[in-house]
mmCIF file of C-alpha atoms and ligand atoms in Angstrom:
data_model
loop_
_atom_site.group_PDB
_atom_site.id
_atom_site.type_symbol
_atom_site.label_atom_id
_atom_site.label_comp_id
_atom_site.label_asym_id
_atom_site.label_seq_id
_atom_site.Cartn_x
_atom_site.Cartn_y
_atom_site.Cartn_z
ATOM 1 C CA UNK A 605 -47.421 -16.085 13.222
ATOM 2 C CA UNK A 606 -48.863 -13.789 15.185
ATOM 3 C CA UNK A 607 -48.881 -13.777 19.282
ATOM 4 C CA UNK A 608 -51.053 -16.280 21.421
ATOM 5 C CA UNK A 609 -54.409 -14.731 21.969
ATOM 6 C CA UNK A 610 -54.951 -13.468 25.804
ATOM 7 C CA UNK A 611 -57.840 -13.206 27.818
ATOM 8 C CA UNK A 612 -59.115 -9.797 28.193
ATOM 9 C CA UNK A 613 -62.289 -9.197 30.562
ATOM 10 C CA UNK A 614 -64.005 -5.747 30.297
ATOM 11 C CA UNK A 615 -65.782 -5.455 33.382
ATOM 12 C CA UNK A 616 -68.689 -3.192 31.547
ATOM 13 C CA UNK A 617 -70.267 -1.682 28.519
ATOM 14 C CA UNK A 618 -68.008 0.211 26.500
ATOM 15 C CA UNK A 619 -68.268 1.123 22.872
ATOM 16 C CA UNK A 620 -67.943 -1.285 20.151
ATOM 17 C CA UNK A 621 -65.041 0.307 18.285
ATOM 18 C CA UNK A 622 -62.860 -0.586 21.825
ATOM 19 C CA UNK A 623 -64.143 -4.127 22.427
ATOM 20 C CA UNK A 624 -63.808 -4.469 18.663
ATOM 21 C CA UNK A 625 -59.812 -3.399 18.555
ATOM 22 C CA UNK A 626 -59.406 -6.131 21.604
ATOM 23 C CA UNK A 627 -61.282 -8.871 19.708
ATOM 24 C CA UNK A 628 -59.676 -8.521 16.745
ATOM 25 C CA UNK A 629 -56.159 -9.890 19.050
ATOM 26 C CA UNK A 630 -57.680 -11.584 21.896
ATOM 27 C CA UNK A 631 -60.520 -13.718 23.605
ATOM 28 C CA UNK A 632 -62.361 -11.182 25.278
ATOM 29 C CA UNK A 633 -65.187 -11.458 27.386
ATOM 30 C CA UNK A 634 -67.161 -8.320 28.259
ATOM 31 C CA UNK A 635 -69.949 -7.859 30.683
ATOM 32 C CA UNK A 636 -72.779 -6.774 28.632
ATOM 33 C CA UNK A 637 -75.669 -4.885 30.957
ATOM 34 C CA UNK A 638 -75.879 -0.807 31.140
ATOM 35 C CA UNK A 639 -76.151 -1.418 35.309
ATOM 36 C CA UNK A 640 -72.796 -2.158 37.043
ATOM 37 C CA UNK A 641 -71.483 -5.892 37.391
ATOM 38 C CA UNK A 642 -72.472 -7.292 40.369
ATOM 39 C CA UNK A 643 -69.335 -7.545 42.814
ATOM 40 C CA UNK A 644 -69.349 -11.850 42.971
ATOM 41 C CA UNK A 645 -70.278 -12.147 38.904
ATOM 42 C CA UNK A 646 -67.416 -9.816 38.716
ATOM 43 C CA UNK A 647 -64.904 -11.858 41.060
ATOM 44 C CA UNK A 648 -65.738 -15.003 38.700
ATOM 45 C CA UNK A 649 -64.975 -13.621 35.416
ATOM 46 C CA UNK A 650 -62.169 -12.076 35.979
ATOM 47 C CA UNK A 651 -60.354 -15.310 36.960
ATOM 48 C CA UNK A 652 -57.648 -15.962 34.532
ATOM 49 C CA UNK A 653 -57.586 -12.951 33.054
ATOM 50 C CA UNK A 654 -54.503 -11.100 31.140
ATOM 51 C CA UNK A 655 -56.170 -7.526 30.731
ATOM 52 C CA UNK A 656 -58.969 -6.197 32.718
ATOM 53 C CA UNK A 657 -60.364 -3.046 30.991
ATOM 54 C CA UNK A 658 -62.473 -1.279 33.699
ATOM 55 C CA UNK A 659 -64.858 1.212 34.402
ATOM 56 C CA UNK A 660 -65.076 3.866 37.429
ATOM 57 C CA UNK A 661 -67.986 1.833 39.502
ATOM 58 C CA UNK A 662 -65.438 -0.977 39.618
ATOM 59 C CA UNK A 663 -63.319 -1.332 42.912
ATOM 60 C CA UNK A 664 -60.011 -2.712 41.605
ATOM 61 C CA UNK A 665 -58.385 -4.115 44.987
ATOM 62 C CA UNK A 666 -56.222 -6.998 46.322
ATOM 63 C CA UNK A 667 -59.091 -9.265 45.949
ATOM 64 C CA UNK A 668 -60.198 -8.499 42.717
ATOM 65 C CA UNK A 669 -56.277 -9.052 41.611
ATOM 66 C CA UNK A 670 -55.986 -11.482 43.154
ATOM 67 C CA UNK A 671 -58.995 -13.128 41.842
ATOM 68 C CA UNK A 672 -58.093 -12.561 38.307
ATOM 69 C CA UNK A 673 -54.602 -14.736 38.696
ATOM 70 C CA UNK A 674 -50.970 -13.855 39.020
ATOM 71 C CA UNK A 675 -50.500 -13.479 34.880
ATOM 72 C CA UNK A 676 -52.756 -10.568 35.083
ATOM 73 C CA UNK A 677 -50.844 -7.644 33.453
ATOM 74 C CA UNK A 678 -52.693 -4.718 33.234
ATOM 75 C CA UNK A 679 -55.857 -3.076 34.540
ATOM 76 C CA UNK A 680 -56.834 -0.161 31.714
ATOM 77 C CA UNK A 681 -59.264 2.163 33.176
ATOM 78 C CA UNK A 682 -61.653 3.554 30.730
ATOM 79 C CA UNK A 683 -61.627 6.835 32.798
ATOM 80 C CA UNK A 684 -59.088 9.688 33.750
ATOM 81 C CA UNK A 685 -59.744 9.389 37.328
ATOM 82 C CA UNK A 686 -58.261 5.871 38.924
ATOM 83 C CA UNK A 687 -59.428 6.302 42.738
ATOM 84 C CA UNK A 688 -61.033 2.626 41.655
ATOM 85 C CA UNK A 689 -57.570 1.496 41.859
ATOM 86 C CA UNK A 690 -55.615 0.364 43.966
ATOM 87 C CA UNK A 691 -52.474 1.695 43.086
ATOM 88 C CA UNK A 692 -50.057 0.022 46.103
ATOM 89 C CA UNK A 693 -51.987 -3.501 45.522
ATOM 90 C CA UNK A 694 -51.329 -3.405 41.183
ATOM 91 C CA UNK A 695 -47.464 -2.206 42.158
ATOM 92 C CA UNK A 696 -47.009 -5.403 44.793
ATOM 93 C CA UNK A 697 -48.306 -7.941 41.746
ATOM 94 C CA UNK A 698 -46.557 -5.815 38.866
ATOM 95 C CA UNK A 699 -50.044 -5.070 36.813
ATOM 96 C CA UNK A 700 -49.700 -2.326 35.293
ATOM 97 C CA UNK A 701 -52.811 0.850 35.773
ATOM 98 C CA UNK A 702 -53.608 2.983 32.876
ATOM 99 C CA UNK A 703 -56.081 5.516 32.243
ATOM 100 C CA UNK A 704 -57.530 7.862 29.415
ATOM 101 C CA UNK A 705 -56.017 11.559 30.210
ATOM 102 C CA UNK A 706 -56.517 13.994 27.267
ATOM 103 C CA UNK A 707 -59.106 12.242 25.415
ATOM 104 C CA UNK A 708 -61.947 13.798 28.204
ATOM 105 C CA UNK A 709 -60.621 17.156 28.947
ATOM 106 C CA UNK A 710 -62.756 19.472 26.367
ATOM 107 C CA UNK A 711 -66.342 17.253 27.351
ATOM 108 C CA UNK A 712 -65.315 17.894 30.920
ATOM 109 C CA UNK A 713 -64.533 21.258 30.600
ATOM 110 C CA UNK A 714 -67.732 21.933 29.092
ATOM 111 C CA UNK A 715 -69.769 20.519 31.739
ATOM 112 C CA UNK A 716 -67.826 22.727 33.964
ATOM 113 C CA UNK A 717 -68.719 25.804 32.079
ATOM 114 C CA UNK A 718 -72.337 24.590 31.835
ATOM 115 C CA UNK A 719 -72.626 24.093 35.345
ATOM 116 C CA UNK A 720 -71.000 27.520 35.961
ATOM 117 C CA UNK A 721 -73.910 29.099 33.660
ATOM 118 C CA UNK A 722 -76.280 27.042 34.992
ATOM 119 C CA UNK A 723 -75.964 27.797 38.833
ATOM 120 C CA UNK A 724 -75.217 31.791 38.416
ATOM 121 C CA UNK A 725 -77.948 32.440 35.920
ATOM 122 C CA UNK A 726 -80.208 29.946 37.906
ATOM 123 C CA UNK A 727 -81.368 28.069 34.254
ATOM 124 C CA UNK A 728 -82.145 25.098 35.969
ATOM 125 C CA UNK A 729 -84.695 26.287 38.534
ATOM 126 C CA UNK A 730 -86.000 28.306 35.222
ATOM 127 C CA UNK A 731 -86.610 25.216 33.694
ATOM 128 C CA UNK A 732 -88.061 23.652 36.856
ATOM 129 C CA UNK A 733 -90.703 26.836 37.063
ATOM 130 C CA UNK A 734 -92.002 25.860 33.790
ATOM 131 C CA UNK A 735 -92.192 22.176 33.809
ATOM 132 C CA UNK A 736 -94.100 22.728 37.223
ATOM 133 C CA UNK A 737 -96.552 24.749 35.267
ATOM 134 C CA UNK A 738 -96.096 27.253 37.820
ATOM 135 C CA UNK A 739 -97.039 30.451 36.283
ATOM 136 C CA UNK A 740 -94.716 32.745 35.195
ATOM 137 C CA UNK A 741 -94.364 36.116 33.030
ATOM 138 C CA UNK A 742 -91.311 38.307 31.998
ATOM 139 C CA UNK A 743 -90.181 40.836 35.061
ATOM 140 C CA UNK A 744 -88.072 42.766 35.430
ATOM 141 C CA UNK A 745 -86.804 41.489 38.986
ATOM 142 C CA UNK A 746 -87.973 37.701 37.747
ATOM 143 C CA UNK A 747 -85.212 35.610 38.197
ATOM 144 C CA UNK A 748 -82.254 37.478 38.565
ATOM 145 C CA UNK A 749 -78.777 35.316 38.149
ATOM 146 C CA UNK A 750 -75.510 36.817 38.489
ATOM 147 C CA UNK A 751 -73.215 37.988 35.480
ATOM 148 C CA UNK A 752 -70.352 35.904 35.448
ATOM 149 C CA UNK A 753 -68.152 38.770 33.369
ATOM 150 C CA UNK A 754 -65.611 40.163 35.387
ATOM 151 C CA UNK A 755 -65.476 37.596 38.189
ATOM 152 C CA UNK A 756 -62.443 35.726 39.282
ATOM 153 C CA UNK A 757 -62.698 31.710 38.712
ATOM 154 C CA UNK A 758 -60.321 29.968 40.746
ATOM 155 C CA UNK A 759 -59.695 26.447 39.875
ATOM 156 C CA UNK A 760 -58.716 24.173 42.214
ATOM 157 C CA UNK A 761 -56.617 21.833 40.429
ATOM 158 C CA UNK A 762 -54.681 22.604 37.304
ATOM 159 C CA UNK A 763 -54.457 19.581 34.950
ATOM 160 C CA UNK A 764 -55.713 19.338 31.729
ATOM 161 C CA UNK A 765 -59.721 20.070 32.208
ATOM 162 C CA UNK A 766 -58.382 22.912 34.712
ATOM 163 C CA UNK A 767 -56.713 24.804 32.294
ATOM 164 C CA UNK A 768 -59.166 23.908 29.859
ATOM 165 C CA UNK A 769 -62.014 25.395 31.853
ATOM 166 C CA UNK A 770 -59.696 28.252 32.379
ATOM 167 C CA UNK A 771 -59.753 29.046 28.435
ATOM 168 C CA UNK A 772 -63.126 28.845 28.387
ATOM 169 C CA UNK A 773 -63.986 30.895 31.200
ATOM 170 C CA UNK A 774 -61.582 33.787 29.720
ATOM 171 C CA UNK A 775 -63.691 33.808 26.756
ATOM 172 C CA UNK A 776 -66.443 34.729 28.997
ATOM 173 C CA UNK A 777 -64.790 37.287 30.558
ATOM 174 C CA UNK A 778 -63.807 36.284 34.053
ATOM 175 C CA UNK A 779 -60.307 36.517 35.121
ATOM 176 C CA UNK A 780 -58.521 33.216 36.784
ATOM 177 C CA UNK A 781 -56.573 32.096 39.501
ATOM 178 C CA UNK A 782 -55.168 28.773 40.684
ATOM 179 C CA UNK A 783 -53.970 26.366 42.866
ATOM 180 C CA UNK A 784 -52.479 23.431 42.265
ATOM 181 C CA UNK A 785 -49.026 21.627 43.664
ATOM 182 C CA UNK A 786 -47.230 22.883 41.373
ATOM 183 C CA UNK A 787 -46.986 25.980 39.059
ATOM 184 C CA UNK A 788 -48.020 25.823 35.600
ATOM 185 C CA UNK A 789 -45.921 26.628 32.703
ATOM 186 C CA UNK A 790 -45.069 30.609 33.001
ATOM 187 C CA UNK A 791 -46.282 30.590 28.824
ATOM 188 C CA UNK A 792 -49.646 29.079 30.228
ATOM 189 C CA UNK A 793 -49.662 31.420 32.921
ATOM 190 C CA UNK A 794 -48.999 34.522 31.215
ATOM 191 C CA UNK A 795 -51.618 32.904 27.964
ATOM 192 C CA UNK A 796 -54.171 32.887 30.217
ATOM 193 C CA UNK A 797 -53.527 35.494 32.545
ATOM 194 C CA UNK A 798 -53.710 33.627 35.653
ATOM 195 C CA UNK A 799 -51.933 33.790 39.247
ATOM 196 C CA UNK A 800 -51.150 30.612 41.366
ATOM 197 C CA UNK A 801 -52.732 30.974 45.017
ATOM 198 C CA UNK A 802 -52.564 28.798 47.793
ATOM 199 C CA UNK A 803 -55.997 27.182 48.749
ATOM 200 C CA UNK A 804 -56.880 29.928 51.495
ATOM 201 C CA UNK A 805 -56.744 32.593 49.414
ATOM 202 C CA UNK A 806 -58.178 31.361 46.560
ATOM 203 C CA UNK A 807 -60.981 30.189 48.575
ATOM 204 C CA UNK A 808 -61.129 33.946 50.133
ATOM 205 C CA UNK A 809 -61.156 35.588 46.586
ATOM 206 C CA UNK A 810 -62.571 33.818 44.030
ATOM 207 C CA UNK A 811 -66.846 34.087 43.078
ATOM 208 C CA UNK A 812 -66.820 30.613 41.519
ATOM 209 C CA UNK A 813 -64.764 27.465 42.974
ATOM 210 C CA UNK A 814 -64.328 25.227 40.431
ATOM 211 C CA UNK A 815 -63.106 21.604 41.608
ATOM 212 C CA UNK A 816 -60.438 19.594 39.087
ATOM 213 C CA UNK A 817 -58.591 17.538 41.584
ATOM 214 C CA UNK A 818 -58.176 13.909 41.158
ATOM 215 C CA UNK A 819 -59.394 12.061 44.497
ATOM 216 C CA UNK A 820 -56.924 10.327 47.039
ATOM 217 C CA UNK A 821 -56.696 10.644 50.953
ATOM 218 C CA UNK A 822 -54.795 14.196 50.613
ATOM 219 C CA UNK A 823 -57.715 15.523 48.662
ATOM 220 C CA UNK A 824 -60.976 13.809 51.069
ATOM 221 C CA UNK A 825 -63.115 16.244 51.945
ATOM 222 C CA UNK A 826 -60.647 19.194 50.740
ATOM 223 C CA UNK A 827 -64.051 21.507 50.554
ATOM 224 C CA UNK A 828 -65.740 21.436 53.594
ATOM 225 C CA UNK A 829 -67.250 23.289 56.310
ATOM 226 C CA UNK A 830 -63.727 25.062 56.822
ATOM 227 C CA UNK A 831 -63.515 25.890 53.131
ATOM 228 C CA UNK A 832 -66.958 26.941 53.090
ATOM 229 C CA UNK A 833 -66.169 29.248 55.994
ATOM 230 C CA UNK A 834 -63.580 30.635 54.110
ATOM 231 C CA UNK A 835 -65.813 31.529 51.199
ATOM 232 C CA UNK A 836 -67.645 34.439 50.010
ATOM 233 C CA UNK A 837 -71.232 34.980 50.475
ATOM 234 C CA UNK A 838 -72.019 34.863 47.392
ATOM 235 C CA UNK A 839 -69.480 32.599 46.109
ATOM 236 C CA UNK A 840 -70.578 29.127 43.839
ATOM 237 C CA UNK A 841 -69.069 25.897 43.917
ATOM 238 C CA UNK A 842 -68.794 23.928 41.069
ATOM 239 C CA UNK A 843 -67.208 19.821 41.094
ATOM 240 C CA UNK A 844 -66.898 18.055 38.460
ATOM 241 C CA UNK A 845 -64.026 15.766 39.960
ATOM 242 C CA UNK A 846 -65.180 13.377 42.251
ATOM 243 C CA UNK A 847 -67.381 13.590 44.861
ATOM 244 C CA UNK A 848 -65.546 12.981 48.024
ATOM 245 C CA UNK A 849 -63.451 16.027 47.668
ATOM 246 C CA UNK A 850 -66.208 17.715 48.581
ATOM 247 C CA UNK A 851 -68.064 17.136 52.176
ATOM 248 C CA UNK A 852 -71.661 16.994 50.562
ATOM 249 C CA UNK A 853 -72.867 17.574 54.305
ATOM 250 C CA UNK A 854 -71.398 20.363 54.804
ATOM 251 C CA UNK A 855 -72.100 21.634 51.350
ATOM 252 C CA UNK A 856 -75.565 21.120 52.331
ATOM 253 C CA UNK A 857 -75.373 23.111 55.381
ATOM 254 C CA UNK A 858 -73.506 26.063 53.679
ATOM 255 C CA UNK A 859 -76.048 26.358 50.565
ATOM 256 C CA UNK A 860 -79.331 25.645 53.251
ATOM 257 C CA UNK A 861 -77.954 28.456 55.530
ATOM 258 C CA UNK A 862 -76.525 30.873 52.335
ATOM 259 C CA UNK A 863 -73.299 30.407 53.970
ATOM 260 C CA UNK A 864 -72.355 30.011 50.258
ATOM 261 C CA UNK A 865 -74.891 31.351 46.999
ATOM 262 C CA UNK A 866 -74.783 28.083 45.031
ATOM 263 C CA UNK A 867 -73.233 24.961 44.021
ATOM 264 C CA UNK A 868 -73.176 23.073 40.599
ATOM 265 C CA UNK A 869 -72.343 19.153 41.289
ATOM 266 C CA UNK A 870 -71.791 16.606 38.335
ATOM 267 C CA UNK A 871 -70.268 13.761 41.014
ATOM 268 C CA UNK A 872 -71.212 13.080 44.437
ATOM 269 C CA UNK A 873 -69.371 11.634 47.876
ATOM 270 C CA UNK A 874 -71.387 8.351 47.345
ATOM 271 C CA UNK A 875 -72.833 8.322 43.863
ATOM 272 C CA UNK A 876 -75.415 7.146 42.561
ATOM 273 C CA UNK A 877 -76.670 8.448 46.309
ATOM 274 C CA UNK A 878 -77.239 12.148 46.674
ATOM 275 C CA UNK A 879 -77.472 13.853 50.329
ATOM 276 C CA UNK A 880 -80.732 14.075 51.059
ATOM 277 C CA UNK A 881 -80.272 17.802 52.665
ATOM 278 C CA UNK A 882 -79.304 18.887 48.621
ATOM 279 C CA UNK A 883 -82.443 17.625 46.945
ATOM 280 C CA UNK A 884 -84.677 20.015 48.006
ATOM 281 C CA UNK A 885 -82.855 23.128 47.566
ATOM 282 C CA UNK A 886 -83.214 25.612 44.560
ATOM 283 C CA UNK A 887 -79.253 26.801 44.763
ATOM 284 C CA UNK A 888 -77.737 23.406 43.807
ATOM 285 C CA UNK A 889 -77.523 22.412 40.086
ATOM 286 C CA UNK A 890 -77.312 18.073 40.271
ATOM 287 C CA UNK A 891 -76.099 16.456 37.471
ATOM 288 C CA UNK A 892 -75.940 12.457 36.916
ATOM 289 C CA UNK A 893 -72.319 12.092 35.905
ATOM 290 C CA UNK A 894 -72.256 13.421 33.128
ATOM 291 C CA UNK A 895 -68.814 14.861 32.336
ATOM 292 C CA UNK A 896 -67.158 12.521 29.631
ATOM 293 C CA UNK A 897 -70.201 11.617 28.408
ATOM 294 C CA UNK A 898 -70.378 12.237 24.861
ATOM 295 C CA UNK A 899 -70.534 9.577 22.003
ATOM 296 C CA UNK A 900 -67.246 10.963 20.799
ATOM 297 C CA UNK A 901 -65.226 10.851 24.145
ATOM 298 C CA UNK A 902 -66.689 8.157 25.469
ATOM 299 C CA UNK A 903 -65.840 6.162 22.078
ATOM 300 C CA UNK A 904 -61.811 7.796 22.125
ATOM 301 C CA UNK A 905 -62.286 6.895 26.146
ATOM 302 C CA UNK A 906 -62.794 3.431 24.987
ATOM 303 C CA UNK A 907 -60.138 2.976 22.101
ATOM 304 C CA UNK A 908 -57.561 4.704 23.915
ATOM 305 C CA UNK A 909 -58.001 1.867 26.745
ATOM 306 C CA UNK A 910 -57.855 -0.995 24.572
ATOM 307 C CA UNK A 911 -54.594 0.442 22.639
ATOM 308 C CA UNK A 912 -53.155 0.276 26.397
ATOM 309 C CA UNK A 913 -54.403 -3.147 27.160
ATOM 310 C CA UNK A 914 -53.064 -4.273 23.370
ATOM 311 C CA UNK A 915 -49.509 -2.407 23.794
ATOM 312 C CA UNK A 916 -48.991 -4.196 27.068
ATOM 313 C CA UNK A 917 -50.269 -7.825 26.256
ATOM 314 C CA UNK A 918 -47.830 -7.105 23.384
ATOM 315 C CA UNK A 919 -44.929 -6.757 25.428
ATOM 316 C CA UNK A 920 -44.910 -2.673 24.776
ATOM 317 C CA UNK A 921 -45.045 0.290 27.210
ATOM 318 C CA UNK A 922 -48.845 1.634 27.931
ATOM 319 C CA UNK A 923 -49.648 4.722 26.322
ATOM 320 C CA UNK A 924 -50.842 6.104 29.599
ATOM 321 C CA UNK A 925 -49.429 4.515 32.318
ATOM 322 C CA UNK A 926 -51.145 6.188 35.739
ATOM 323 C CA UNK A 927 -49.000 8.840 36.997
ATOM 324 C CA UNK A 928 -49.378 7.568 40.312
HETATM 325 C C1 GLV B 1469 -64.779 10.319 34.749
HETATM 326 O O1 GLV B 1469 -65.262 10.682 35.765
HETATM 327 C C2 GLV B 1469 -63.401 10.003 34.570
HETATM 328 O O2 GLV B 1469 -62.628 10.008 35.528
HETATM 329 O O3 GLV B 1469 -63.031 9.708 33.423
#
């Protein structure tokens, strides 16, 4: 006999092959629209609940904990990043938070890269000059990016997508450095020849910034006007974290005045909103989000949170309990 079936509530569209692994054990019922839940459809469904398997846009507080019922267990995040959670509020009721750490890391990384490409060799305002039917012709002085070979990447925040942006960027020539709490393996270190820094320096010596923080209080507005001011001229920012780590004001200021060259975003400070001041300007690569967002990650994104909600309604440790 196999156990009594819970009640799982996915609070969004995720692939098949992870509501399919949950159905196959449980009564699930899964909000079915590509646009977020709306907050009071989302406070109703989740009542009773065992398992809540949720998505980034979802703000997993007291109320929404308290709304699903005191046998709620776990809250599996079908994302690496859990600033949706409230960690202090899922330790007071004893629901466990998991994420999905490792499954992301190469799709992120790559978005990384591309926005690294993309804002130094200016392909994006490329494309814009053609689709505007502006006219155009081969020049020698047309266009001119900067070569990326040679120049120091330092990675704030070295985690998993960190280090594998670092591996990347090696490939294409540029030398690393890094800050982060703590120091990385010396192996990983000396592999890919890369020197810990605290933030000032790195800020003060590096041509490309490359955001991999998770978001909390410590890490609000980490990059901002002061940061900014501690850059080089013709240094580029790149985040593909989460948007409040960066002041987006202030990143508008510093690209609209050159106090910085250029700045590749894939998340913004209150997405899907974008500041205003960043729209119009030619130095800032925007991208919708799009880190994880492959069929292939999103699907492992999506199996790897159901095989946490399963373990725990089973009475088994998560796979990937949140560190914090
Ligand atoms: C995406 O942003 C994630 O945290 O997984």
């Amino acid at each position: 006999m196999g156990l009594p079936r819970s009640r799982v509530v996915i609070t969004g569209m995720i692939p098949e092959e992870g509501v399919a692994a949950l159905r196959a054990e449980h009564d699930v019922v899964a909000w079915d629209d590509a646009q977020p839940i709306p907050r009071d459809e989302l406070l109703r469904r989740v009542a009773g609940a065992d398992a809540l398997v949720t998505l980034l846009t979802e703000k997993v507080d007291a109320e929404l904990l308290d709304a699903a019922g005191p046998q709620l267990r776990i809250v599996a995040n079908v994302a690496v990043g859990y600033n949706n959670i409230d960690m202090p509020a899922c330790r007071e009721r004893n629901v466990i938070a998991t994420n999905t750490p490792g499954v992301l890391t190469e799709s992120t990384a790559d978005v990384a890269m591309a926005l690294i490409l993309m804002t130094t060799r200016r392909l994006a305002e490329g494309e814009r000059v053609i689709r505007s039917q502006q006219p155009w012709q081969w020049g020698m002085f047309f266009m001119l990016g900067t070569g990326i070979q040679g120049r120091r990447l330092g990675i704030v925040g070295m985690g998993q997508i960190g280090v594998a942006l670092a591996r990347r960027a090696k490939s294409f020539g540029m030398t690393v450095a890094y800050s982060n709490r703590r120091a990385v393996a010396p192996q990983l270190e000396d592999e890919l020849g890369c020197a810990r820094l605290d933030m000032g320096e790195l800020l003060a010596t590096s041509d490309i910034v490359s955001v991999h923080c998770p978001y909390s209080s410590e890490t609000h507005h980490l990059i901002g006007a002061e940061a900014f001011a501690a850059m080089r001229p013709n240094a580029f920012l790149i985040n593909t974290a989460r948007g409040p780590v960066v002041d987006e004001a202030a990143l508008a200021d510093a690209l609209s005045t050159g106090r910085i060259a250029g700045a590749g975003l894939d998340v913004f400070e209150n997405e899907p909103a974008v500041d205003p001041g960043l729209l119009d300007l030619d130095n800032v690569v925007l991208l919708p989000h799009l880190g994880s967002a492959t069929i292939e990650t999103r699907t492992a994104m999506a199996t790897l949170a159901a095989r946490n909600a399963l373990a725990v309604l089973r009475g088994d440790a998560p796979l990937t309990p949140v560190a914090g």
